Amino acid sequence: MATVHTPSMEPATVRRAFDVERVRRDFPILEVRHGGRPIVYLDNAATTQKPRHVIETIQRYYTRENANIHRGVHYLSQVATDHYERAREQIARFLGATVGCEIVFTRGATEGINLIAQTYGRKFIGPGDEILISHMEHHSNIVPWQMLCEEKGSKLRVVPITDDGELDMDAFGRLLNARTKIVSIGHVSNALGTVNPVRAIIDAAHAAGAIAVVDGAQSAPHMPVNIHAMGCDFFVCSGHKMYGPTGIGVLYGKVEHLEKMPPYQGGGDMVLSVTFEKTTFNILPHKYEAGTPHIEGVIGLGATVDYLNDIGMDAIAEYEQNLTRHGTQLLEEIPGLRLIGTARDKAGILSFTLDGVHPHDIGQLLDEDGVAIRVGHHCAQPVMQRFGVPATARASLAFYNTKEELDTLAAGIRRVQKVFA
Amino acid sequence: MSGSRALYEQVILDHNKNPRNFKVIEDADRKIEGFNPLCGDHFTVFLKLDGTTISDIGIQGAGCAIAKSSASIMSSILKGKSVDEAKELFDRFHAMVTSAPDAPLDEAALGKLAVFSGVREYPIRIKCATLAWHALLAALQGENQQVSTE
Ligand SMILES: Cc1ncc(COP(=O)(O)O)c(C=O)c1O
């Protein structure tokens, strides 16, 4: 292994220059060949690949450290508990949370948003209140709020987007009002790549007396995130989209909210004492983690942020920006290709349509070249409606992708056009 | 793996580019829309019946090359067929696309429909290939609304 990871490594003082060939060696799956060709994996917005350090950490957990946590007096249970809680601290620091108890583990971004809607939402939202989202949200940042509005007689309002796929900030200003109780916005759109001005949105929400929720599923893997500097009330993300295990996600909540909210689920670990007359809930963050958690997932995610810190999120963001520029240029040169999502501030997501070729057929033919992309509505059907397309083809990048891989993508698209000419 | 070239037979590409019977039949006896909510593909099938014979068929809608060419080929072989023959063809077609990739093909019985045998390698595309057929079947059974593949 080319990279040396010391588990407690903090953002290094001296960092090597970003070297894509070196990081590619950290991802065993990139060696897989299909039909005699390497796989060009450009479906990173759906899920990302896992570095060896994460895979080995999980393997070590099961081979040397496995036990249930928070309840054993024995050696293995203490080791597992230590590693689990240390991972919480590492993840808190990685995301810029102030204290570890602000970090609650969930199954993913989806469960995080549902948790907020079902606890904070059910307690503090009432008839006539408004929840403000945007037209570019993933279904997971739409449906939980719709369900809450239905139950409470509150109203879901939607910030429109421009033809470039940017938030219409003037409209946002008009829609925000004294009845707005929650503003919930995606940091980066998974369908368009747009990076939203979350800081300005959060400040405006607070000025209007609302709380701000940020869906960071597509930002945490690709740029430095500092929740404290951002100032949001809640932040969610998914481990599997940030090079970590599936089935684990992070919910950040401000202590003042987490203290006041009711628990999400009842069970073991979330209680201090139980009698049939009265149950006392556990302290933060355990109050929100009922039952045996995804221990392997948490420890694996701890290893993931270690790995990312070692490379540096700044370096990752800068490299991906260069890659995105290269990819955008290549796609823009293809006649008959329409990029969907051309915001000024964009992450590595290239959504497009081709004249006369349905996205499913694009995806199918690219697969033959070993190029993995996603086709469909990307769980963002309102975005498809906004741009008047049934679906798009989407190439989504990660820091282990190369310019050469994007050249392969572009050549593949031109071949698709020939087949359908 | 044989690759998608086996999926995109020339006949399929041709029907995709020049779909047959893509027209509205204003005085259709039956009209029904097939919809695949997963990808948004939708085709409306218009039928003119002369007793139990399909005297004319029209298709409208949009979808991927597999869905579109399947609708087109379906329309071109069903004109003049009886309702029972059409149902039988549906069964044969459906059994073929859902069979194992290496199962023997009865090309004589399938006729033109055999070009869709490549779909068997890609289970996710079965719904594309059968979308218009499902609409047709519902229309033949006298329904007059939307059918969904879900
Ligand atoms: C912007 C955004 N939010 C939320 C989610 C949901 O993530 P998960 O399915 O991991 O819960 C996704 C996943 O595609 C996403 O892209």
Coordinates of C-alpha atoms and ligand atoms in Angstrom, one line a residue:
Chain A
M1 CA 0.0 0.0 0.0
A2 CA 1.4 3.3 -1.1
T3 CA -0.3 5.4 1.6
V4 CA 0.5 5.1 5.2
H5 CA -2.4 5.8 7.5
T6 CA -1.9 6.3 11.1
P7 CA -5.3 6.1 12.8
S8 CA -5.1 9.2 14.9
M9 CA -3.8 11.4 12.0
E10 CA -5.0 14.9 12.0
P11 CA -5.0 17.1 8.9
A12 CA -1.3 16.9 8.2
T13 CA 1.0 19.9 8.5
V14 CA 3.0 18.8 5.5
R15 CA 1.0 17.2 2.8
R16 CA 2.2 15.6 -0.4
A17 CA 0.8 16.9 -3.7
F18 CA -2.3 15.2 -4.8
D19 CA -1.3 12.2 -7.0
V20 CA -4.2 10.4 -8.6
E21 CA -2.2 7.3 -9.5
R22 CA -1.3 7.0 -5.9
V23 CA -4.8 7.3 -4.6
R24 CA -6.1 4.9 -7.2
R25 CA -3.9 2.2 -5.7
D26 CA -5.8 2.6 -2.5
F27 CA -9.0 1.4 -4.1
P28 CA -8.9 -2.3 -4.8
I29 CA -12.1 -2.3 -6.9
L30 CA -10.4 -0.1 -9.5
E31 CA -8.4 -3.2 -10.5
V32 CA -11.5 -5.1 -11.5
R33 CA -11.7 -5.8 -15.2
H34 CA -14.9 -6.5 -17.1
G35 CA -14.9 -7.8 -20.6
G36 CA -11.1 -7.4 -20.7
R37 CA -11.3 -3.7 -19.8
P38 CA -11.0 -1.8 -16.6
I39 CA -14.2 -0.3 -15.3
V40 CA -14.5 3.4 -15.7
Y41 CA -16.6 4.1 -12.6
L42 CA -18.5 7.4 -13.0
D43 CA -21.5 6.7 -10.8
N44 CA -20.1 8.2 -7.7
A45 CA -23.2 10.2 -6.8
A46 CA -25.1 6.9 -6.4
T47 CA -22.4 5.3 -4.3
T48 CA -18.6 5.6 -4.0
Q49 CA -15.9 3.0 -3.9
K50 CA -14.1 2.1 -0.7
P51 CA -10.4 2.5 0.1
R52 CA -8.4 -0.5 1.4
H53 CA -7.9 1.2 4.7
V54 CA -11.7 1.1 5.3
I55 CA -12.1 -2.5 4.1
E56 CA -9.2 -3.6 6.3
T57 CA -10.5 -1.7 9.3
I58 CA -13.9 -3.4 9.0
Q59 CA -12.1 -6.8 8.6
R60 CA -10.0 -6.1 11.7
Y61 CA -13.1 -5.2 13.6
Y62 CA -14.7 -8.6 12.9
T63 CA -11.6 -10.6 13.2
R64 CA -10.2 -9.0 16.4
E65 CA -12.6 -6.5 18.1
N66 CA -16.2 -7.6 17.6
A67 CA -18.5 -7.3 20.6
N68 CA -21.6 -5.3 21.5
I69 CA -21.0 -1.8 22.8
H70 CA -22.0 0.3 25.8
R71 CA -22.9 -2.7 27.8
G72 CA -20.0 -5.1 28.4
V73 CA -17.5 -5.1 31.2
H74 CA -15.3 -7.4 29.2
Y75 CA -12.3 -6.6 27.1
L76 CA -13.7 -6.9 23.6
S77 CA -16.8 -4.8 24.5
Q78 CA -14.5 -2.1 25.8
V79 CA -12.4 -2.2 22.6
A80 CA -15.4 -2.0 20.4
T81 CA -17.0 0.8 22.5
D82 CA -13.8 2.8 22.4
H83 CA -13.4 2.5 18.7
Y84 CA -17.1 3.3 18.1
E85 CA -17.0 6.4 20.3
R86 CA -13.6 7.4 18.9
A87 CA -15.1 7.2 15.4
R88 CA -17.9 9.6 16.5
E89 CA -15.3 12.1 17.7
Q90 CA -13.3 11.8 14.4
I91 CA -16.4 12.3 12.3
A92 CA -17.5 15.2 14.4
R93 CA -14.1 16.9 13.8
F94 CA -14.2 16.0 10.1
L95 CA -17.5 17.8 9.7
G96 CA -16.7 20.7 11.9
A97 CA -19.2 19.8 14.7
T98 CA -18.3 21.3 18.0
V99 CA -18.8 18.3 20.2
G100 CA -19.3 14.6 19.6
C101 CA -22.7 14.4 21.2
E102 CA -24.0 16.5 18.3
I103 CA -23.4 13.5 16.1
V104 CA -26.1 10.9 15.8
F105 CA -25.6 7.8 13.7
T106 CA -28.4 6.9 11.3
R107 CA -28.8 4.6 8.3
G108 CA -28.1 7.4 5.9
A109 CA -29.1 10.9 4.7
T110 CA -32.6 9.6 4.2
E111 CA -33.1 8.4 7.7
G112 CA -31.5 11.6 9.0
I113 CA -34.1 13.8 7.3
N114 CA -36.9 11.5 8.4
L115 CA -35.6 11.7 11.9
I116 CA -35.7 15.5 11.9
A117 CA -39.2 15.5 10.4
Q118 CA -40.5 12.9 12.8
T119 CA -39.0 14.4 16.0
Y120 CA -38.3 18.1 15.6
G121 CA -41.0 18.4 13.0
R122 CA -43.8 16.6 14.9
K123 CA -43.1 18.6 18.0
F124 CA -42.6 22.1 16.7
I125 CA -44.5 22.3 13.4
G126 CA -48.2 23.1 13.4
P127 CA -51.1 24.1 11.1
G128 CA -50.3 27.0 8.9
D129 CA -46.6 26.7 9.4
E130 CA -44.4 26.5 6.3
I131 CA -41.5 24.3 5.3
L132 CA -39.3 25.7 2.5
I133 CA -37.4 23.4 0.2
S134 CA -36.1 23.8 -3.3
H135 CA -37.1 22.5 -6.7
M136 CA -33.8 20.6 -7.0
E137 CA -34.1 18.4 -3.9
H138 CA -33.6 14.7 -3.8
H139 CA -36.8 12.8 -3.1
S140 CA -35.5 12.2 0.4
N141 CA -35.6 15.9 1.1
I142 CA -39.1 16.2 -0.3
V143 CA -41.2 13.2 0.9
P144 CA -40.5 13.3 4.6
W145 CA -41.6 17.0 4.7
Q146 CA -44.7 16.2 2.6
M147 CA -45.6 13.5 5.1
L148 CA -45.2 16.0 8.0
C149 CA -47.2 18.7 6.2
E150 CA -50.0 16.2 5.6
E151 CA -50.1 15.2 9.2
K152 CA -49.8 18.7 10.7
G153 CA -51.8 20.8 8.2
S154 CA -48.7 22.8 7.4
K155 CA -47.5 23.9 4.0
L156 CA -44.6 22.8 1.8
R157 CA -43.2 25.7 -0.3
V158 CA -40.7 25.3 -3.1
V159 CA -37.9 27.7 -4.2
P160 CA -37.7 27.6 -8.0
I161 CA -34.5 27.1 -10.0
T162 CA -33.2 29.0 -13.0
D163 CA -32.5 27.5 -16.5
D164 CA -28.9 27.0 -15.4
G165 CA -30.0 25.0 -12.4
E166 CA -29.2 27.6 -9.8
L167 CA -31.5 28.5 -6.9
D168 CA -33.6 31.6 -7.6
M169 CA -32.4 33.5 -4.6
D170 CA -34.8 36.4 -5.2
A171 CA -37.7 34.0 -5.1
F172 CA -36.1 32.4 -2.0
G173 CA -36.2 35.8 -0.3
R174 CA -39.8 36.3 -1.2
L175 CA -40.9 32.8 -0.1
L176 CA -39.2 33.1 3.2
N177 CA -41.6 34.6 5.8
A178 CA -42.6 34.7 9.4
R179 CA -44.6 31.4 9.0
T180 CA -41.5 29.6 7.7
K181 CA -40.3 27.2 10.4
I182 CA -37.9 25.0 8.6
V183 CA -35.7 25.6 5.5
S184 CA -34.3 22.4 4.2
I185 CA -31.8 22.6 1.2
G186 CA -29.4 20.3 -0.4
H187 CA -25.8 21.5 -0.2
V188 CA -25.0 20.0 -3.7
S189 CA -27.7 18.8 -6.1
N190 CA -27.2 15.1 -7.1
A191 CA -29.1 15.7 -10.4
L192 CA -27.5 19.0 -11.4
G193 CA -24.3 19.3 -9.5
T194 CA -25.2 22.8 -8.3
V195 CA -23.5 24.0 -5.2
N196 CA -26.0 26.0 -3.3
P197 CA -25.0 29.1 -1.2
V198 CA -25.9 27.4 2.0
R199 CA -24.3 30.0 4.2
A200 CA -26.5 32.8 2.8
I201 CA -29.6 30.5 3.0
I202 CA -28.9 29.6 6.6
D203 CA -28.4 33.2 7.7
A204 CA -31.6 34.3 5.9
A205 CA -33.5 31.4 7.5
H206 CA -32.3 32.4 11.0
A207 CA -33.2 36.0 10.4
A208 CA -36.7 34.9 9.5
G209 CA -36.9 32.8 12.7
A210 CA -36.7 29.4 10.9
I211 CA -34.2 26.6 11.5
A212 CA -32.0 25.4 8.6
V213 CA -31.4 21.8 7.6
V214 CA -28.7 21.0 5.1
D215 CA -28.7 17.8 3.1
G216 CA -24.9 17.2 2.7
A217 CA -25.2 13.8 1.0
Q218 CA -23.3 15.1 -2.1
S219 CA -21.1 17.7 -0.4
A220 CA -19.4 15.9 2.4
P221 CA -17.7 13.5 0.0
H222 CA -16.3 16.2 -2.3
M223 CA -15.5 19.4 -0.4
P224 CA -14.4 20.5 3.0
V225 CA -17.5 20.9 5.2
N226 CA -17.5 22.9 8.4
I227 CA -20.9 22.7 10.0
H228 CA -19.9 25.2 12.7
A229 CA -18.9 27.8 10.2
M230 CA -22.0 27.1 8.2
G231 CA -24.2 27.6 11.2
C232 CA -27.0 25.2 10.2
D233 CA -29.2 23.6 12.8
F234 CA -29.1 20.1 11.2
F235 CA -26.9 18.5 8.7
V236 CA -27.2 15.0 7.2
C237 CA -24.9 12.8 5.1
S238 CA -24.4 9.2 4.0
G239 CA -21.3 7.0 4.6
H240 CA -21.6 5.1 1.4
K241 CA -21.4 8.3 -0.7
M242 CA -18.2 9.4 1.1
Y243 CA -16.1 6.3 0.4
G244 CA -17.4 4.6 3.6
P245 CA -19.7 1.6 4.4
T246 CA -23.3 1.4 3.3
G247 CA -26.0 1.5 6.0
I248 CA -24.4 4.2 8.0
G249 CA -25.1 7.9 8.0
V250 CA -24.6 11.0 10.1
L251 CA -27.1 13.4 11.5
Y252 CA -25.6 16.5 13.1
G253 CA -28.0 18.5 15.3
K254 CA -27.4 21.5 17.5
V255 CA -27.4 20.4 21.2
E256 CA -30.2 22.9 22.0
H257 CA -32.5 21.1 19.5
L258 CA -31.4 17.5 20.3
E259 CA -32.1 18.3 24.0
K260 CA -35.7 19.4 23.3
M261 CA -36.7 16.9 20.7
P262 CA -38.5 13.6 21.6
P263 CA -36.7 10.4 20.8
Y264 CA -37.0 8.9 17.4
Q265 CA -37.3 5.2 18.3
G266 CA -37.6 3.5 21.7
G267 CA -35.5 0.5 22.8
G268 CA -32.3 -0.4 24.4
D269 CA -29.3 2.0 24.7
M270 CA -31.5 5.1 24.4
V271 CA -32.7 4.8 28.0
L272 CA -31.1 5.4 31.4
S273 CA -33.8 3.5 33.4
V274 CA -37.0 1.8 32.6
T275 CA -39.9 0.8 34.8
F276 CA -43.4 0.2 33.6
E277 CA -44.4 3.5 35.1
K278 CA -41.6 5.7 33.8
T279 CA -38.6 5.7 31.4
T280 CA -35.8 8.1 31.6
F281 CA -34.1 8.7 28.3
N282 CA -30.4 8.5 27.9
I283 CA -28.1 11.5 27.4
L284 CA -27.1 12.8 23.9
P285 CA -26.5 11.4 21.5
H286 CA -27.6 8.0 22.7
K287 CA -31.2 9.1 23.1
Y288 CA -31.4 8.9 19.3
E289 CA -29.6 5.6 18.9
A290 CA -32.0 2.9 20.0
G291 CA -30.9 -0.7 19.7
T292 CA -27.5 -2.2 18.8
P293 CA -26.2 0.3 16.2
H294 CA -24.3 -0.4 13.0
I295 CA -21.0 -0.8 14.9
E296 CA -19.0 -2.0 11.9
G297 CA -20.4 1.0 9.8
V298 CA -19.4 3.6 12.4
I299 CA -15.9 2.2 12.9
G300 CA -15.6 1.9 9.1
L301 CA -16.7 5.5 8.7
G302 CA -14.2 6.6 11.3
A303 CA -11.5 5.0 9.1
T304 CA -12.9 6.7 6.1
V305 CA -12.5 10.2 7.5
D306 CA -9.0 9.3 8.6
Y307 CA -8.2 8.4 5.1
L308 CA -9.8 11.5 3.7
N309 CA -8.0 13.7 6.2
D310 CA -4.8 12.2 5.1
I311 CA -5.4 13.2 1.5
G312 CA -7.0 16.5 2.5
M313 CA -10.5 17.6 1.5
D314 CA -9.0 20.8 0.0
A315 CA -6.8 18.7 -2.3
I316 CA -9.8 16.5 -3.2
A317 CA -12.0 19.5 -4.0
E318 CA -9.3 21.2 -6.1
Y319 CA -8.6 18.0 -8.1
E320 CA -12.3 17.3 -8.7
Q321 CA -12.8 20.9 -9.8
N322 CA -10.1 20.5 -12.5
L323 CA -11.6 17.1 -13.5
T324 CA -15.1 18.7 -13.7
R325 CA -13.8 21.5 -16.0
H326 CA -12.1 18.9 -18.2
G327 CA -15.3 16.8 -18.4
T328 CA -17.6 19.8 -19.0
Q329 CA -15.4 20.9 -21.9
L330 CA -15.3 17.5 -23.5
L331 CA -19.1 17.1 -23.3
E332 CA -19.7 20.7 -24.5
E333 CA -17.8 19.8 -27.7
I334 CA -20.2 17.0 -28.6
P335 CA -22.9 18.2 -31.0
G336 CA -26.4 17.3 -29.9
L337 CA -25.4 16.9 -26.3
R338 CA -27.3 19.1 -23.8
L339 CA -25.8 19.6 -20.3
I340 CA -28.6 19.8 -17.7
G341 CA -27.2 21.9 -14.9
T342 CA -24.7 24.6 -15.8
A343 CA -24.5 26.5 -12.5
R344 CA -21.5 28.8 -12.0
D345 CA -20.6 26.9 -8.8
K346 CA -20.7 23.2 -9.7
A347 CA -19.5 19.9 -8.2
G348 CA -18.5 16.9 -10.3
I349 CA -21.8 15.9 -11.7
L350 CA -22.4 16.0 -15.4
S351 CA -26.0 15.4 -16.3
F352 CA -26.9 15.4 -20.0
T353 CA -29.2 14.3 -22.7
L354 CA -28.4 13.4 -26.3
D355 CA -30.6 14.4 -29.2
G356 CA -32.5 11.4 -30.5
V357 CA -31.1 8.9 -28.0
H358 CA -32.9 7.9 -24.8
P359 CA -30.7 8.0 -21.7
H360 CA -31.3 4.3 -21.0
D361 CA -29.8 3.5 -24.4
I362 CA -26.8 5.8 -23.7
G363 CA -26.2 4.0 -20.4
Q364 CA -26.5 0.6 -21.9
L365 CA -24.1 1.2 -24.7
L366 CA -21.6 3.0 -22.5
D367 CA -21.6 -0.1 -20.3
E368 CA -20.2 -2.0 -23.2
D369 CA -17.2 0.3 -23.1
G370 CA -16.9 -0.4 -19.4
V371 CA -18.2 3.0 -18.5
A372 CA -20.6 3.0 -15.6
I373 CA -23.0 6.0 -15.4
R374 CA -26.5 6.4 -14.0
V375 CA -29.5 7.0 -16.2
G376 CA -33.0 7.9 -15.0
H377 CA -34.5 10.6 -12.9
H378 CA -31.9 10.3 -10.1
C379 CA -34.6 10.4 -7.4
A380 CA -35.2 14.0 -8.4
Q381 CA -38.3 13.9 -10.6
P382 CA -39.2 17.6 -10.1
V383 CA -35.8 18.4 -11.6
M384 CA -36.7 16.3 -14.7
Q385 CA -40.0 18.1 -15.0
R386 CA -38.4 21.5 -14.6
F387 CA -36.1 20.8 -17.6
G388 CA -38.7 19.0 -19.6
V389 CA -36.9 15.7 -19.9
P390 CA -38.0 12.2 -18.8
A391 CA -34.6 11.3 -17.6
T392 CA -30.9 12.2 -18.0
A393 CA -27.6 10.4 -18.3
R394 CA -25.3 11.3 -15.4
A395 CA -21.6 10.9 -15.0
S396 CA -20.6 11.7 -11.5
L397 CA -17.0 12.1 -10.5
A398 CA -14.7 11.2 -7.5
F399 CA -11.1 12.0 -6.8
Y400 CA -9.9 8.6 -8.1
N401 CA -11.2 9.4 -11.6
T402 CA -8.8 10.6 -14.2
K403 CA -8.9 12.8 -17.3
E404 CA -8.3 9.7 -19.4
E405 CA -11.5 8.2 -18.0
L406 CA -13.4 11.2 -19.1
D407 CA -11.9 10.9 -22.5
T408 CA -13.2 7.4 -22.6
L409 CA -16.6 8.7 -21.6
A410 CA -16.6 11.3 -24.4
A411 CA -15.5 8.8 -27.0
G412 CA -18.2 6.4 -25.8
I413 CA -20.8 9.0 -26.2
R414 CA -19.7 9.7 -29.8
R415 CA -19.9 6.0 -30.5
V416 CA -23.5 5.9 -29.1
Q417 CA -24.3 8.7 -31.5
K418 CA -22.9 6.7 -34.4
V419 CA -25.0 3.6 -33.5
F420 CA -28.1 5.7 -33.4
A421 CA -27.3 7.9 -36.4
Chain B
M1 CA -20.6 -11.3 -22.5
S2 CA -21.8 -10.7 -26.0
G3 CA -22.3 -7.0 -25.2
S4 CA -25.2 -4.7 -26.1
R5 CA -24.7 -5.1 -29.8
A6 CA -26.9 -8.2 -29.5
L7 CA -29.5 -6.0 -27.8
Y8 CA -29.5 -3.2 -30.4
E9 CA -30.1 -5.3 -33.5
Q10 CA -30.3 -3.4 -36.7
V11 CA -34.0 -4.0 -36.9
I12 CA -34.5 -2.4 -33.5
L13 CA -32.4 0.6 -34.4
D14 CA -34.4 0.9 -37.7
H15 CA -37.8 0.8 -35.9
N16 CA -36.5 3.2 -33.3
K17 CA -35.6 5.7 -36.0
N18 CA -38.6 5.1 -38.2
P19 CA -41.4 3.8 -36.0
R20 CA -44.4 2.3 -37.9
N21 CA -48.0 3.2 -37.3
F22 CA -47.1 6.1 -35.0
K23 CA -50.4 7.9 -35.4
V24 CA -53.5 8.9 -33.5
I25 CA -56.7 7.0 -34.5
E26 CA -59.4 9.5 -33.7
D27 CA -62.3 7.0 -33.8
A28 CA -60.4 4.2 -32.0
D29 CA -62.6 1.5 -30.4
R30 CA -60.0 1.1 -27.6
K31 CA -57.3 3.4 -26.4
I32 CA -55.0 2.8 -23.5
E33 CA -51.8 4.2 -22.2
G34 CA -48.9 2.1 -20.8
F35 CA -46.6 3.9 -18.4
N36 CA -43.3 2.9 -16.8
P37 CA -43.0 5.1 -13.7
L38 CA -39.4 4.1 -13.2
C39 CA -38.2 5.8 -16.4
G40 CA -41.2 7.9 -17.5
D41 CA -41.6 5.9 -20.8
H42 CA -45.2 6.0 -22.0
F43 CA -47.0 4.7 -25.1
T44 CA -50.6 5.0 -26.0
V45 CA -52.1 2.2 -28.1
F46 CA -55.1 2.9 -30.3
L47 CA -57.1 0.0 -31.7
K48 CA -59.8 -0.3 -34.4
L49 CA -61.7 -3.5 -34.2
D50 CA -63.7 -5.2 -36.9
G51 CA -65.5 -7.8 -35.0
T52 CA -62.7 -9.8 -33.4
T53 CA -60.1 -8.6 -35.9
I54 CA -57.6 -5.8 -35.3
S55 CA -58.3 -3.7 -38.3
D56 CA -56.0 -0.8 -37.4
I57 CA -53.5 0.1 -34.7
G58 CA -51.9 3.4 -33.8
I59 CA -49.1 4.2 -31.3
Q60 CA -48.2 7.5 -29.7
G61 CA -45.6 8.2 -27.0
A62 CA -42.0 8.2 -26.1
G63 CA -39.4 5.9 -24.6
C64 CA -36.1 4.2 -25.1
A65 CA -35.1 2.4 -28.3
I66 CA -36.2 -0.9 -26.9
A67 CA -39.6 0.3 -25.8
K68 CA -40.2 2.3 -29.0
S69 CA -39.1 -0.3 -31.5
S70 CA -41.1 -3.0 -29.6
A71 CA -44.2 -0.8 -29.9
S72 CA -43.5 -0.3 -33.6
I73 CA -42.9 -3.9 -34.4
M74 CA -45.9 -5.0 -32.4
S75 CA -48.1 -2.6 -34.4
S76 CA -46.7 -3.9 -37.7
I77 CA -47.4 -7.5 -37.0
L78 CA -50.8 -7.2 -35.3
K79 CA -52.8 -5.5 -38.1
G80 CA -55.2 -8.0 -39.5
K81 CA -54.7 -10.5 -36.6
S82 CA -57.6 -11.7 -34.4
V83 CA -57.8 -10.7 -30.8
D84 CA -57.0 -14.3 -29.8
E85 CA -54.0 -14.4 -32.0
A86 CA -52.7 -11.1 -30.5
K87 CA -53.1 -12.5 -27.0
E88 CA -51.3 -15.6 -28.0
L89 CA -48.4 -13.6 -29.5
F90 CA -48.3 -11.6 -26.3
D91 CA -47.9 -14.8 -24.3
R92 CA -45.2 -16.1 -26.6
F93 CA -43.3 -12.8 -26.5
H94 CA -43.6 -12.4 -22.8
A95 CA -42.4 -16.0 -22.2
M96 CA -39.4 -15.4 -24.5
V97 CA -38.2 -12.2 -23.0
T98 CA -38.5 -13.5 -19.4
S99 CA -36.8 -16.8 -20.3
A100 CA -33.1 -17.6 -19.4
P101 CA -30.6 -16.0 -21.8
D102 CA -29.5 -19.4 -23.0
A103 CA -32.9 -21.0 -23.4
P104 CA -33.7 -22.2 -27.0
L105 CA -35.5 -19.7 -29.2
D106 CA -38.5 -20.8 -31.2
E107 CA -37.7 -18.4 -34.0
A108 CA -40.4 -19.8 -36.3
A109 CA -43.2 -19.1 -33.7
L110 CA -41.7 -15.7 -32.7
G111 CA -41.0 -14.3 -36.2
K112 CA -39.8 -10.7 -36.1
L113 CA -40.2 -10.7 -32.3
A114 CA -37.1 -12.8 -32.0
V115 CA -34.9 -9.7 -32.4
F116 CA -35.7 -8.9 -28.8
S117 CA -34.0 -12.0 -27.5
G118 CA -31.1 -9.9 -26.4
V119 CA -33.3 -8.4 -23.7
R120 CA -33.0 -11.7 -21.8
E121 CA -29.4 -10.7 -20.9
Y122 CA -30.7 -7.4 -19.3
P123 CA -33.6 -8.1 -17.0
I124 CA -34.0 -4.4 -16.3
R125 CA -35.0 -3.9 -20.0
I126 CA -37.8 -6.5 -20.0
K127 CA -40.2 -3.8 -18.9
C128 CA -39.1 -1.6 -21.8
A129 CA -39.7 -4.4 -24.3
T130 CA -43.1 -5.3 -22.9
L131 CA -44.5 -1.8 -22.2
A132 CA -46.6 -1.4 -25.3
W133 CA -47.6 -5.0 -25.2
H134 CA -49.0 -4.6 -21.7
A135 CA -51.1 -1.7 -22.9
L136 CA -52.3 -3.7 -25.9
L137 CA -53.3 -6.6 -23.6
A138 CA -55.3 -4.3 -21.3
A139 CA -56.9 -2.7 -24.4
L140 CA -57.9 -6.1 -25.7
Q141 CA -59.4 -7.0 -22.4
G142 CA -61.6 -3.9 -22.7
E143 CA -59.9 -1.6 -20.3
N144 CA -59.8 2.0 -21.2
Q145 CA -57.4 3.7 -18.9
Q146 CA -53.7 3.8 -17.9
V147 CA -51.7 0.7 -17.2
S148 CA -48.5 0.8 -15.3
T149 CA -45.6 -1.6 -15.4
E150 CA -45.3 -1.3 -11.6
Ligands
LIG1 C1 -28.7 15.0 -2.5 C2 -29.0 13.7 -1.9 N1 -29.7 13.6 -0.7 C3 -30.0 12.5 -0.1 C4 -29.7 11.3 -0.7 C5 -30.2 10.0 0.0 O1 -29.1 9.3 0.4 P1 -29.3 7.8 1.0 O2 -30.0 7.0 -0.1 O3 -27.9 7.3 1.2 O4 -30.1 7.9 2.3 C6 -29.0 11.2 -1.9 C7 -28.7 10.0 -2.6 O5 -28.7 9.8 -3.8 C8 -28.7 12.5 -2.5 O6 -28.0 12.5 -3.6

